[in-house]
Amino acid sequence: MDVNEPETALSAEAGVTTGFLARRLGVSPTTLRSWDRRYGLGPAARTEGRHRRWTPDDVAMVLEMCRLTAAGIPPGEAARAAKNLTRGSQARETPAPLPRAVVEDSGSPFASRSGSGLPLGTVRQECKGLARAAVRLDAAAVQEQITASVRTHGLVVAWDEILAPALQAVGRKWESAGERYVEVEHLLSWHISATIRHVYVSAAGARASSSSAPVVLACMPGEQHTLPLEALNAVLAERGAATLMLGGAVPAAALLAAVRRVGPSAVVLWSQSSVTAALELVQHVAATHWGIRGARTRSSVMLTGPGWGRTARPGLLRPRGLHEALIMLDALESRGSQGA
């Protein structure tokens, strides 16, 4: 009934309609009604004609539930706590100005029926909390949860089981929803990158200089998705390995020149899409010799990212995630040490 009501803001005392509140907060009106039915998180009063009016206290209650669910509290329990906090037994005082924060679009399992939830599937609770915080554009909560995940689980587990699944869910939602959710992906990516780079800087600053051949990490020409390589680079730095991170969209000539100049133990190449998965360039990299005359050698090449498909490439390493990539690189290092 109230989906198409005018967007004119009402006074704080009168409250706002469900349609207006949904648009202001970036959620579906159906979601707000569902919250009311499931958890009693609806407006405390209704006007004539059954129009619902959300007062500042009502909105504060919804925001508190979002905060609790983002922290990993189950929705039902979070709803009870939110109601107890904002609807005490005392009479309500004069309302404060309406909160303007953005709220999450679902309080139940994260794949919401309203169409604005993210398709996460079965993941850690921390991943759900992170995704909820990102959807409501709560930058402070996003950073807090990323930092806590890395501190608690370490970067390898945090990336494979929390950060990467959240990013993938946002990416899938973006592809299916047009231009929507681009801002969510940008927010989440920025904070993950900032945290990963902090891990790298801290580890690199405490690492002693190494004479061993570095691992070169680069995105294929035209490929801008650097986060998976940033995660691998940071973990290698934590382990004391020498790395050379070239970043996104490395031109073919620059990549080949870097391989010749530094003589890496391995070259890790990322491709997010089949469009950037240039096998001809990979073969050039794999065939590039370096070292002194009479003892020239070649670098091992590792293909990472979904752009390469599932088919194994003879002579090329093809890990299925950060953990497996580290196992392969550890095996290369061990083999190199034994041959030295």
PDB file of C-alpha atoms in Angstrom, residues 1-6 10 15-25 27-34 36 42-43 46 50-54:
ATOM      1  CA  MET A   1       0.000   0.000   0.000  1.00  0.00           C
ATOM      2  CA  ASP A   2       2.776   2.437   0.951  1.00  0.00           C
ATOM      3  CA  VAL A   3       5.349   1.550  -1.705  1.00  0.00           C
ATOM      4  CA  ASN A   4       4.352   4.428  -3.961  1.00  0.00           C
ATOM      5  CA  GLU A   5       3.650   6.993  -1.270  1.00  0.00           C
ATOM      6  CA  PRO A   6       5.251  10.432  -1.681  1.00  0.00           C
ATOM      7  CA  LEU A  10       7.469  13.745   7.692  1.00  0.00           C
ATOM      8  CA  GLY A  15       7.455   9.269  11.591  1.00  0.00           C
ATOM      9  CA  VAL A  16       8.041   8.181   8.016  1.00  0.00           C
ATOM     10  CA  THR A  17       6.258   5.698   5.812  1.00  0.00           C
ATOM     11  CA  THR A  18       7.615   2.266   4.978  1.00  0.00           C
ATOM     12  CA  GLY A  19       8.148   3.264   1.357  1.00  0.00           C
ATOM     13  CA  PHE A  20      10.088   6.396   2.276  1.00  0.00           C
ATOM     14  CA  LEU A  21      12.178   4.589   4.894  1.00  0.00           C
ATOM     15  CA  ALA A  22      12.961   1.742   2.508  1.00  0.00           C
ATOM     16  CA  ARG A  23      14.176   4.164  -0.153  1.00  0.00           C
ATOM     17  CA  ARG A  24      16.203   6.167   2.358  1.00  0.00           C
ATOM     18  CA  LEU A  25      17.861   3.060   3.730  1.00  0.00           C
ATOM     19  CA  VAL A  27      16.128  -1.807   1.271  1.00  0.00           C
ATOM     20  CA  SER A  28      12.905  -3.313  -0.038  1.00  0.00           C
ATOM     21  CA  PRO A  29       9.581  -2.367   1.629  1.00  0.00           C
ATOM     22  CA  THR A  30       8.845  -6.096   1.605  1.00  0.00           C
ATOM     23  CA  THR A  31      11.909  -6.646   3.767  1.00  0.00           C
ATOM     24  CA  LEU A  32      10.725  -4.178   6.384  1.00  0.00           C
ATOM     25  CA  ARG A  33       7.302  -5.834   6.474  1.00  0.00           C
ATOM     26  CA  SER A  34       8.971  -9.234   6.775  1.00  0.00           C
ATOM     27  CA  ASP A  36       7.774  -6.873  11.354  1.00  0.00           C
ATOM     28  CA  GLY A  42       7.831  -2.885  12.994  1.00  0.00           C
ATOM     29  CA  PRO A  43       6.464   0.517  13.907  1.00  0.00           C
ATOM     30  CA  ARG A  46      -0.284   2.817  12.968  1.00  0.00           C
ATOM     31  CA  ARG A  50      -3.358   1.187   8.171  1.00  0.00           C
ATOM     32  CA  HIS A  51      -0.469   3.336   6.966  1.00  0.00           C
ATOM     33  CA  ARG A  52       2.565   2.510   9.034  1.00  0.00           C
ATOM     34  CA  ARG A  53       4.729   5.305  10.427  1.00  0.00           C
ATOM     35  CA  TRP A  54       8.270   4.614  11.596  1.00  0.00           C
TER      36      TRP A  54
END
